[in-house]
Amino acid sequence: MSNRTKEMLAATPISDGVDLYDKLAPRYDKLHHRWLRHAGGEAQAALEGLVRALATPNSNFLDAGCGTGKLARSLIAEGMRPSLMTLLDPSAAMLARCADIPVPKIRGRLESLPFEDGAFDLVTCVWALETVPDPLLALVELCRVVRPGGALCLAFCADEPARGLADRLMRQALLFRGTGRFLSRSRLVRAIESFGDLEVRAVPSHGPASTLLVKRSGATSRAPW
């Protein structure tokens, strides 16, 4: 990993926020709904559209940084097989909110995923990359576990121009709580491209949030759910 690659993701360091997310877990969904309504809704919708387009009946799926499991519940309701789904989060309290979801739930960190290389056809990381102390290491790990022909879908708080007062207030609230930071979309794209056999595309959205589709080269099958 070159120094140039590390510089691409240089950002103000943040402390480990796992304890904070443990405390926020009971009211996280309410806070997150406010974020989606005022700032991140476009990026979230774009990510969910990508997942629905890419998933097949046989996709091994990892939601890394699953939070309270909202995305997993939605996908299962629409036909994704729970037997092929894995949820991971560093917060025990967040995973406890996923108790009703009949899938493997693993407490683990994005920076050290407990899976073999190429273990998953489809990986999502939604509003989690910006919360870890070392987003570059987390990004390397997320890409590592995507199999040839598979994909990684990212949604994150992005250092993009605010559209108005609501965007600015949401940005200030996140920084005030210390639950994350705003990453540079262009730096993320360049870092991923430097990894090798990966193709990355930014999905257009407005406000301080962004969605990326990362695909690993190799053969893959396609079929609807």
Coordinates of N, CA and C in Angstrom, one line a residue:
M1 N 0.9 -1.2 0.0 CA 0.0 0.0 0.0 C 0.9 1.2 0.0
S2 N 0.9 2.0 -1.0 CA 1.8 3.2 -1.2 C 1.4 4.3 -0.3
N3 N 2.3 5.2 0.0 CA 2.0 6.4 0.7 C 1.1 7.3 -0.1
R4 N 1.2 7.3 -1.4 CA 0.3 8.1 -2.2 C -1.2 7.6 -2.0
T5 N -1.4 6.3 -2.0 CA -2.7 5.8 -1.8 C -3.2 6.2 -0.4
K6 N -2.4 6.1 0.6 CA -2.8 6.6 1.9 C -3.2 8.0 1.9
E7 N -2.5 8.9 1.2 CA -2.8 10.3 1.2 C -4.1 10.6 0.5
M8 N -4.5 9.7 -0.4 CA -5.8 9.9 -1.1 C -7.0 9.9 -0.1
L9 N -6.8 9.2 1.0 CA -7.9 9.2 2.0 C -7.6 9.9 3.3
A10 N -6.6 10.8 3.2 CA -6.3 11.5 4.4 C -7.5 12.3 4.9
A11 N -7.7 12.3 6.2 CA -8.9 13.0 6.7 C -8.6 13.2 8.2
T12 N -9.3 14.1 8.8 CA -9.1 14.3 10.2 C -9.4 13.1 11.0
P13 N -8.4 12.6 11.8 CA -8.7 11.3 12.5 C -9.9 11.4 13.5
I14 N -10.6 10.3 13.7 CA -11.6 10.2 14.6 C -11.3 9.1 15.6
S15 N -11.9 9.1 16.8 CA -11.7 8.1 17.7 C -12.6 6.9 17.4
D16 N -12.3 5.8 18.0 CA -13.2 4.6 17.9 C -14.6 4.9 18.5
G17 N -15.6 4.8 17.7 CA -16.9 5.2 18.1 C -17.9 4.1 18.5
V18 N -17.3 2.9 18.7 CA -18.2 1.8 19.0 C -19.0 2.0 20.3
D19 N -18.4 2.5 21.3 CA -19.1 2.8 22.6 C -20.2 3.8 22.3
L20 N -19.9 4.8 21.5 CA -20.9 5.8 21.2 C -22.1 5.2 20.5
Y21 N -21.9 4.3 19.5 CA -23.0 3.7 18.8 C -23.7 2.7 19.7
D22 N -23.1 2.1 20.6 CA -23.8 1.2 21.6 C -24.8 2.1 22.3
K23 N -24.4 3.3 22.7 CA -25.4 4.2 23.4 C -26.5 4.7 22.5
L24 N -26.1 4.9 21.3 CA -27.1 5.5 20.3 C -28.1 4.4 19.8
A25 N -27.8 3.2 19.9 CA -28.6 2.1 19.3 C -30.1 2.2 19.5
P26 N -30.6 2.5 20.7 CA -32.0 2.6 20.9 C -32.7 3.7 20.1
R27 N -32.0 4.8 19.8 CA -32.6 5.8 19.1 C -32.0 6.1 17.7
Y28 N -31.1 5.1 17.3 CA -30.4 5.3 16.1 C -31.3 5.5 14.9
D29 N -32.4 4.6 14.8 CA -33.2 4.6 13.6 C -33.9 6.0 13.5
K30 N -34.3 6.6 14.6 CA -34.9 7.9 14.5 C -33.9 9.0 14.0
L31 N -32.7 8.9 14.5 CA -31.7 9.9 14.1 C -31.4 9.7 12.6
H32 N -31.3 8.4 12.2 CA -30.9 8.1 10.8 C -32.0 8.5 9.9
H33 N -33.2 8.3 10.3 CA -34.4 8.7 9.4 C -34.3 10.2 9.1
R34 N -33.9 11.0 10.1 CA -33.7 12.4 9.9 C -32.6 12.7 8.9
W35 N -31.5 12.0 9.0 CA -30.4 12.1 8.1 C -30.8 11.8 6.7
L36 N -31.6 10.7 6.5 CA -32.0 10.4 5.1 C -33.0 11.4 4.6
R37 N -33.9 11.9 5.5 CA -34.9 12.8 5.0 C -34.3 14.1 4.5
H38 N -33.2 14.6 5.2 CA -32.7 15.9 5.0 C -31.4 15.9 4.2
A39 N -30.7 14.8 4.1 CA -29.4 14.9 3.5 C -29.0 13.6 2.7
G40 N -29.2 12.4 3.2 CA -28.7 11.2 2.5 C -29.7 10.4 1.8
G41 N -30.9 10.8 1.6 CA -31.9 10.0 1.0 C -31.6 9.6 -0.4
E42 N -31.1 10.5 -1.2 CA -30.8 10.2 -2.6 C -29.7 9.1 -2.7
A43 N -28.7 9.2 -1.9 CA -27.6 8.2 -1.9 C -28.1 6.9 -1.4
Q44 N -28.9 6.8 -0.4 CA -29.5 5.6 0.1 C -30.4 4.9 -1.0
A45 N -31.2 5.7 -1.7 CA -32.0 5.1 -2.7 C -31.2 4.6 -3.9
A46 N -30.1 5.3 -4.2 CA -29.2 4.8 -5.2 C -28.6 3.5 -4.9
L47 N -28.1 3.4 -3.6 CA -27.5 2.1 -3.2 C -28.5 1.0 -3.2
E48 N -29.7 1.2 -2.7 CA -30.7 0.1 -2.7 C -31.1 -0.3 -4.1
G49 N -31.1 0.6 -5.0 CA -31.3 0.3 -6.4 C -30.2 -0.6 -7.0
L50 N -29.0 -0.3 -6.7 CA -27.9 -1.1 -7.1 C -28.0 -2.5 -6.6
V51 N -28.3 -2.6 -5.3 CA -28.3 -4.0 -4.7 C -29.4 -4.8 -5.3
R52 N -30.6 -4.2 -5.6 CA -31.7 -4.9 -6.2 C -31.3 -5.3 -7.6
A53 N -30.6 -4.5 -8.3 CA -30.2 -4.9 -9.7 C -29.1 -5.9 -9.7
L54 N -28.2 -6.0 -8.8 CA -27.1 -6.9 -8.8 C -27.3 -8.2 -8.2
A55 N -28.2 -8.3 -7.2 CA -28.4 -9.5 -6.5 C -29.1 -10.6 -7.3
T56 N -28.6 -11.8 -7.1 CA -29.2 -13.0 -7.8 C -29.7 -14.0 -6.7
P57 N -30.5 -15.0 -7.1 CA -31.0 -15.9 -6.1 C -29.9 -16.6 -5.3
N58 N -28.7 -16.7 -5.9 CA -27.6 -17.4 -5.3 C -26.5 -16.5 -4.7
S59 N -26.8 -15.2 -4.6 CA -25.7 -14.3 -4.1 C -25.5 -14.4 -2.6
N60 N -24.2 -14.7 -2.3 CA -23.7 -14.6 -0.9 C -23.6 -13.1 -0.6
F61 N -24.3 -12.7 0.4 CA -24.4 -11.2 0.7 C -23.9 -10.9 2.1
L62 N -23.1 -9.8 2.1 CA -22.6 -9.3 3.4 C -23.0 -7.9 3.5
D63 N -23.7 -7.5 4.6 CA -23.9 -6.1 5.0 C -22.9 -5.8 6.1
A64 N -21.9 -5.1 5.8 CA -20.8 -4.8 6.7 C -21.1 -3.4 7.3
G65 N -21.3 -3.4 8.6 CA -21.7 -2.2 9.3 C -23.2 -2.1 9.2
C66 N -23.9 -3.2 9.5 CA -25.3 -3.4 9.3 C -26.2 -2.5 10.2
G67 N -25.7 -2.0 11.3 CA -26.5 -1.2 12.1 C -27.6 -2.0 12.7
T68 N -28.8 -1.4 12.7 CA -30.0 -2.0 13.2 C -30.7 -3.0 12.3
G69 N -30.1 -3.2 11.1 CA -30.6 -4.3 10.2 C -31.7 -3.8 9.2
K70 N -31.9 -2.5 9.1 CA -33.0 -2.1 8.3 C -32.9 -2.5 6.8
L71 N -31.7 -2.4 6.2 CA -31.5 -2.9 4.9 C -31.8 -4.4 4.7
A72 N -31.3 -5.1 5.6 CA -31.5 -6.6 5.6 C -32.9 -7.0 5.6
R73 N -33.7 -6.4 6.5 CA -35.1 -6.7 6.6 C -35.8 -6.4 5.3
S74 N -35.5 -5.2 4.6 CA -36.1 -4.9 3.4 C -35.8 -5.9 2.3
L75 N -34.5 -6.3 2.2 CA -34.1 -7.2 1.2 C -34.7 -8.6 1.4
I76 N -34.8 -9.1 2.6 CA -35.5 -10.4 2.9 C -36.9 -10.3 2.5
A77 N -37.6 -9.2 2.8 CA -39.0 -9.0 2.5 C -39.2 -9.0 1.0
E78 N -38.2 -8.7 0.2 CA -38.3 -8.6 -1.2 C -37.8 -9.9 -1.9
G79 N -37.4 -10.9 -1.1 CA -37.0 -12.2 -1.7 C -35.6 -12.7 -1.5
M80 N -34.7 -11.9 -0.9 CA -33.4 -12.4 -0.8 C -33.4 -13.5 0.3
R81 N -32.6 -14.5 0.0 CA -32.6 -15.7 0.9 C -31.8 -15.4 2.1
P82 N -32.4 -15.5 3.3 CA -31.6 -15.3 4.6 C -30.4 -16.2 4.7
S83 N -30.6 -17.4 4.2 CA -29.5 -18.4 4.3 C -28.2 -18.0 3.7
L84 N -28.3 -17.0 2.8 CA -27.1 -16.5 2.0 C -26.6 -15.1 2.5
M85 N -27.2 -14.7 3.6 CA -27.0 -13.3 4.1 C -26.2 -13.4 5.4
T86 N -25.2 -12.4 5.5 CA -24.4 -12.3 6.8 C -24.5 -10.8 7.2
L87 N -24.7 -10.6 8.5 CA -24.6 -9.2 9.0 C -23.4 -9.1 9.9
L88 N -22.8 -7.9 9.8 CA -21.6 -7.6 10.6 C -21.7 -6.2 11.1
D89 N -21.3 -6.0 12.4 CA -21.2 -4.7 13.0 C -20.3 -4.8 14.2
P90 N -19.6 -3.7 14.5 CA -18.7 -3.7 15.7 C -19.5 -3.5 17.0
S91 N -20.7 -3.0 16.9 CA -21.5 -2.6 18.1 C -22.4 -3.8 18.5
A92 N -22.2 -4.2 19.7 CA -23.1 -5.3 20.2 C -24.5 -4.8 20.4
A93 N -24.7 -3.6 20.7 CA -26.0 -3.1 20.9 C -26.8 -2.9 19.6
M94 N -26.0 -2.6 18.5 CA -26.7 -2.5 17.2 C -27.1 -3.9 16.7
L95 N -26.2 -4.9 16.9 CA -26.5 -6.3 16.5 C -27.7 -6.8 17.3
A96 N -27.8 -6.4 18.6 CA -29.0 -6.8 19.4 C -30.3 -6.4 18.8
R97 N -30.2 -5.2 18.0 CA -31.4 -4.7 17.4 C -31.8 -5.5 16.2
C98 N -30.9 -6.4 15.8 CA -31.1 -7.3 14.6 C -31.6 -8.7 15.0
A99 N -31.9 -8.9 16.3 CA -32.2 -10.2 16.8 C -33.3 -10.9 16.0
D100 N -34.2 -10.2 15.4 CA -35.4 -10.8 14.7 C -35.0 -11.2 13.3
I101 N -33.8 -10.9 12.9 CA -33.5 -11.3 11.5 C -32.8 -12.6 11.5
P102 N -33.4 -13.6 10.8 CA -32.9 -15.0 10.9 C -31.6 -15.3 10.0
V103 N -30.5 -14.5 10.3 CA -29.3 -14.7 9.5 C -28.1 -14.7 10.5
P104 N -26.9 -15.2 10.1 CA -25.8 -15.1 10.9 C -25.4 -13.6 11.2
K105 N -25.2 -13.3 12.5 CA -24.8 -12.0 12.9 C -23.4 -12.1 13.6
I106 N -22.5 -11.3 13.1 CA -21.1 -11.4 13.6 C -20.7 -10.0 14.1
R107 N -20.1 -10.0 15.3 CA -19.6 -8.7 15.8 C -18.1 -8.7 15.3
G108 N -17.8 -7.7 14.5 CA -16.5 -7.5 13.9 C -16.3 -6.2 13.4
R109 N -15.1 -5.9 13.0 CA -14.7 -4.5 12.6 C -14.5 -4.5 11.1
L110 N -14.8 -3.4 10.5 CA -14.6 -3.2 9.0 C -13.1 -3.3 8.7
E111 N -12.3 -2.9 9.6 CA -10.8 -2.9 9.3 C -10.2 -4.3 9.4
S112 N -10.9 -5.3 9.9 CA -10.4 -6.6 10.0 C -11.5 -7.6 9.9
L113 N -12.0 -7.8 8.7 CA -13.2 -8.6 8.4 C -12.8 -10.1 8.6
P114 N -13.6 -10.8 9.3 CA -13.2 -12.3 9.6 C -13.7 -13.2 8.6
F115 N -13.4 -12.9 7.3 CA -13.8 -13.7 6.2 C -12.6 -14.0 5.2
E116 N -12.7 -15.0 4.5 CA -11.7 -15.3 3.5 C -11.8 -14.4 2.3
D117 N -10.7 -14.3 1.5 CA -10.7 -13.5 0.3 C -11.8 -14.0 -0.6
G118 N -12.5 -13.1 -1.2 CA -13.5 -13.4 -2.2 C -14.7 -14.2 -1.7
A119 N -15.1 -14.0 -0.4 CA -16.1 -14.8 0.2 C -17.5 -14.5 -0.2
F120 N -17.7 -13.2 -0.8 CA -19.1 -12.8 -1.0 C -19.2 -12.3 -2.5
D121 N -20.4 -12.5 -3.0 CA -20.8 -12.0 -4.3 C -21.2 -10.6 -4.3
L122 N -21.8 -10.2 -3.1 CA -22.3 -8.8 -3.0 C -22.0 -8.3 -1.6
V123 N -21.4 -7.2 -1.5 CA -21.1 -6.6 -0.2 C -21.6 -5.2 -0.2
T124 N -22.3 -4.8 0.9 CA -22.7 -3.4 1.1 C -22.1 -2.9 2.4
C125 N -21.8 -1.6 2.3 CA -21.3 -0.8 3.5 C -22.0 0.5 3.4
V126 N -23.0 0.7 4.3 CA -23.9 1.8 4.2 C -23.8 2.7 5.5
W127 N -23.3 3.9 5.3 CA -23.1 4.9 6.4 C -22.2 4.3 7.5
A128 N -21.2 3.6 7.1 CA -20.3 3.0 8.1 C -18.8 3.3 7.8
L129 N -18.4 3.4 6.6 CA -17.0 3.7 6.2 C -16.5 4.9 6.9
E130 N -17.3 5.9 7.0 CA -16.9 7.2 7.6 C -16.8 7.2 9.1
T131 N -17.2 6.1 9.7 CA -17.3 6.0 11.2 C -16.0 5.4 11.8
V132 N -15.2 4.8 11.0 CA -14.0 4.0 11.5 C -12.8 4.9 11.5
P133 N -11.9 4.6 12.5 CA -10.7 5.4 12.6 C -9.8 5.4 11.3
D134 N -9.8 4.2 10.6 CA -8.9 4.0 9.4 C -9.8 3.6 8.2
P135 N -10.4 4.6 7.5 CA -11.3 4.2 6.4 C -10.6 3.5 5.3
L136 N -9.3 3.8 5.0 CA -8.5 3.1 4.0 C -8.4 1.7 4.3
L137 N -8.0 1.3 5.5 CA -7.9 -0.1 5.8 C -9.2 -0.8 5.7
A138 N -10.3 -0.1 6.1 CA -11.6 -0.7 6.0 C -12.0 -0.9 4.5
L139 N -11.6 0.0 3.7 CA -11.9 -0.1 2.2 C -11.1 -1.3 1.6
V140 N -9.9 -1.4 2.0 CA -9.1 -2.6 1.5 C -9.8 -3.9 1.9
E141 N -10.2 -4.0 3.1 CA -10.9 -5.2 3.6 C -12.2 -5.5 2.9
L142 N -13.0 -4.4 2.7 CA -14.3 -4.6 2.0 C -14.0 -5.1 0.6
C143 N -13.0 -4.5 -0.1 CA -12.7 -5.0 -1.5 C -12.2 -6.4 -1.5
R144 N -11.4 -6.7 -0.5 CA -10.8 -8.1 -0.4 C -11.8 -9.2 -0.4
V145 N -12.9 -9.0 0.3 CA -13.9 -10.1 0.4 C -14.9 -10.2 -0.7
V146 N -14.7 -9.4 -1.7 CA -15.6 -9.4 -2.9 C -15.0 -10.4 -3.9
R147 N -15.7 -11.4 -4.3 CA -15.2 -12.4 -5.2 C -15.1 -11.9 -6.7
P148 N -14.3 -12.5 -7.5 CA -14.3 -12.1 -9.0 C -15.7 -12.1 -9.6
G149 N -16.0 -11.0 -10.2 CA -17.4 -10.9 -10.8 C -18.4 -10.3 -9.8
G150 N -18.0 -10.1 -8.5 CA -18.9 -9.6 -7.5 C -18.8 -8.1 -7.4
A151 N -19.5 -7.5 -6.5 CA -19.6 -6.1 -6.4 C -19.7 -5.6 -4.9
L152 N -19.2 -4.4 -4.7 CA -19.3 -3.7 -3.4 C -20.1 -2.4 -3.6
C153 N -21.1 -2.2 -2.8 CA -21.9 -1.0 -2.9 C -21.7 -0.2 -1.7
L154 N -21.2 1.1 -1.8 CA -20.9 1.9 -0.7 C -21.9 3.2 -0.7
A155 N -22.3 3.5 0.5 CA -23.0 4.8 0.7 C -22.3 5.5 1.9
F156 N -22.0 6.7 1.8 CA -21.2 7.3 2.9 C -21.4 8.8 2.9
C157 N -21.1 9.4 4.0 CA -21.1 10.9 4.2 C -20.0 11.4 3.3
A158 N -20.3 12.3 2.4 CA -19.3 12.8 1.4 C -19.1 14.3 1.6
D159 N -17.8 14.7 1.4 CA -17.5 16.1 1.5 C -17.9 16.8 0.2
E160 N -19.2 16.9 -0.1 CA -19.7 17.5 -1.2 C -20.5 18.8 -0.8
P161 N -20.7 19.7 -1.8 CA -21.4 21.0 -1.4 C -22.8 20.7 -0.9
A162 N -23.1 21.4 0.2 CA -24.5 21.4 0.8 C -25.5 22.1 -0.2
R163 N -26.7 21.5 -0.2 CA -27.7 22.1 -1.0 C -28.5 23.3 -0.4
G164 N -28.4 23.3 0.9 CA -29.1 24.4 1.6 C -28.9 24.2 3.1
L165 N -29.8 24.9 3.9 CA -29.7 24.9 5.3 C -29.8 23.5 5.9
A166 N -30.7 22.7 5.4 CA -30.9 21.4 6.0 C -29.6 20.5 5.9
D167 N -29.0 20.6 4.7 CA -27.8 19.8 4.5 C -26.7 20.3 5.5
R168 N -26.6 21.6 5.7 CA -25.6 22.2 6.6 C -25.8 21.8 8.0
L169 N -27.1 21.8 8.4 CA -27.4 21.4 9.8 C -27.1 19.9 10.0
M170 N -27.4 19.1 9.1 CA -27.1 17.7 9.2 C -25.6 17.4 9.3
R171 N -24.9 18.2 8.5 CA -23.4 18.0 8.6 C -22.9 18.4 10.0
Q172 N -23.4 19.5 10.5 CA -22.9 20.0 11.8 C -23.3 19.1 12.9
A173 N -24.5 18.5 12.8 CA -25.0 17.5 13.8 C -24.1 16.3 13.9
L174 N -23.8 15.8 12.7 CA -22.9 14.6 12.7 C -21.6 14.9 13.3
L175 N -21.0 16.0 12.9 CA -19.7 16.3 13.4 C -19.7 16.6 14.9
F176 N -20.8 17.2 15.4 CA -21.0 17.5 16.8 C -21.1 16.3 17.6
R177 N -21.8 15.3 17.1 CA -22.0 14.0 17.9 C -20.7 13.2 17.8
G178 N -19.8 13.4 16.9 CA -18.6 12.7 16.8 C -18.8 11.3 16.2
T179 N -19.9 11.1 15.5 CA -20.2 9.7 15.0 C -19.6 9.4 13.6
G180 N -18.9 10.4 13.0 CA -18.3 10.1 11.7 C -17.6 11.4 11.2
R181 N -17.3 11.3 9.9 CA -16.7 12.4 9.2 C -17.2 12.4 7.8
F182 N -16.7 13.4 7.0 CA -17.1 13.5 5.6 C -15.9 13.1 4.7
L183 N -16.1 12.1 3.9 CA -15.0 11.6 3.1 C -15.1 12.2 1.7
S184 N -13.9 12.3 1.1 CA -13.8 12.8 -0.3 C -14.2 11.7 -1.3
R185 N -15.2 11.9 -2.1 CA -15.6 10.9 -3.1 C -14.5 10.7 -4.1
S186 N -13.9 11.7 -4.6 CA -12.9 11.6 -5.6 C -11.7 10.9 -5.1
R187 N -11.3 11.1 -3.8 CA -10.2 10.4 -3.3 C -10.5 8.9 -3.1
L188 N -11.7 8.6 -2.7 CA -12.1 7.2 -2.5 C -12.0 6.5 -3.9
V189 N -12.5 7.1 -4.9 CA -12.5 6.5 -6.2 C -11.1 6.3 -6.7
R190 N -10.2 7.2 -6.5 CA -8.8 7.0 -6.9 C -8.1 5.9 -6.1
A191 N -8.4 5.9 -4.8 CA -7.8 4.8 -4.0 C -8.3 3.5 -4.4
I192 N -9.6 3.3 -4.7 CA -10.1 2.0 -5.2 C -9.4 1.6 -6.5
E193 N -9.3 2.6 -7.4 CA -8.7 2.3 -8.7 C -7.3 1.9 -8.6
S194 N -6.6 2.3 -7.5 CA -5.2 1.9 -7.3 C -5.0 0.5 -6.8
F195 N -6.1 -0.1 -6.4 CA -6.0 -1.5 -5.8 C -5.8 -2.5 -6.9
G196 N -6.2 -2.3 -8.1 CA -5.9 -3.3 -9.1 C -7.2 -3.6 -9.9
D197 N -7.7 -4.9 -9.8 CA -8.7 -5.4 -10.7 C -10.1 -5.0 -10.3
L198 N -10.3 -3.7 -10.0 CA -11.5 -3.1 -9.6 C -12.0 -2.0 -10.5
E199 N -13.2 -2.0 -10.8 CA -13.8 -0.9 -11.6 C -14.8 -0.1 -10.7
V200 N -14.7 1.2 -10.6 CA -15.5 1.9 -9.7 C -16.3 3.0 -10.4
R201 N -17.6 3.2 -10.0 CA -18.4 4.2 -10.7 C -19.2 4.9 -9.6
A202 N -19.2 6.3 -9.7 CA -20.0 7.1 -8.7 C -21.4 7.2 -9.3
V203 N -22.4 7.0 -8.5 CA -23.8 7.2 -8.8 C -24.2 8.6 -8.5
P204 N -24.6 9.4 -9.4 CA -24.9 10.8 -9.1 C -25.9 11.0 -8.0
S205 N -25.7 11.9 -7.1 CA -26.6 12.3 -6.0 C -26.2 13.7 -5.5
H206 N -27.1 14.3 -4.8 CA -26.8 15.7 -4.4 C -26.7 15.7 -2.8
G207 N -26.1 16.7 -2.3 CA -26.0 16.8 -0.9 C -24.7 16.2 -0.4
P208 N -24.5 16.2 0.9 CA -23.3 15.7 1.6 C -23.3 14.2 1.7
A209 N -23.6 13.4 0.7 CA -23.6 12.0 0.7 C -23.3 11.5 -0.7
S210 N -22.8 10.3 -0.8 CA -22.5 9.7 -2.1 C -22.6 8.2 -2.1
T211 N -22.8 7.6 -3.3 CA -22.9 6.2 -3.5 C -21.9 5.8 -4.6
L212 N -21.2 4.7 -4.3 CA -20.2 4.1 -5.2 C -20.5 2.7 -5.5
L213 N -20.4 2.3 -6.8 CA -20.4 0.9 -7.2 C -19.0 0.4 -7.5
V214 N -18.6 -0.6 -6.9 CA -17.2 -1.2 -7.1 C -17.4 -2.6 -7.6
K215 N -16.9 -2.9 -8.8 CA -17.0 -4.3 -9.3 C -15.6 -4.9 -9.5
R216 N -15.5 -6.1 -9.1 CA -14.2 -6.9 -9.3 C -14.3 -7.6 -10.6
S217 N -13.3 -7.6 -11.4 CA -13.3 -8.2 -12.7 C -13.4 -9.8 -12.6
G218 N -14.1 -10.4 -13.5 CA -14.2 -11.9 -13.5 C -15.6 -12.3 -13.9
A219 N -15.8 -13.6 -14.2 CA -17.1 -14.0 -14.7 C -18.1 -14.1 -13.5
T220 N -19.3 -13.8 -13.9 CA -20.4 -13.8 -12.9 C -21.7 -14.2 -13.6
S221 N -22.7 -14.7 -12.9 CA -24.0 -15.0 -13.5 C -25.0 -13.9 -13.1
R222 N -26.0 -13.7 -13.9 CA -27.0 -12.8 -13.6 C -28.4 -13.4 -13.7
A223 N -29.2 -13.2 -12.7 CA -30.6 -13.6 -12.7 C -31.4 -12.8 -11.8
P224 N -32.7 -12.6 -12.0 CA -33.5 -11.8 -11.1 C -33.8 -12.7 -9.9
W225 N -34.3 -12.0 -8.8 CA -34.7 -12.8 -7.6 C -35.9 -13.7 -8.0

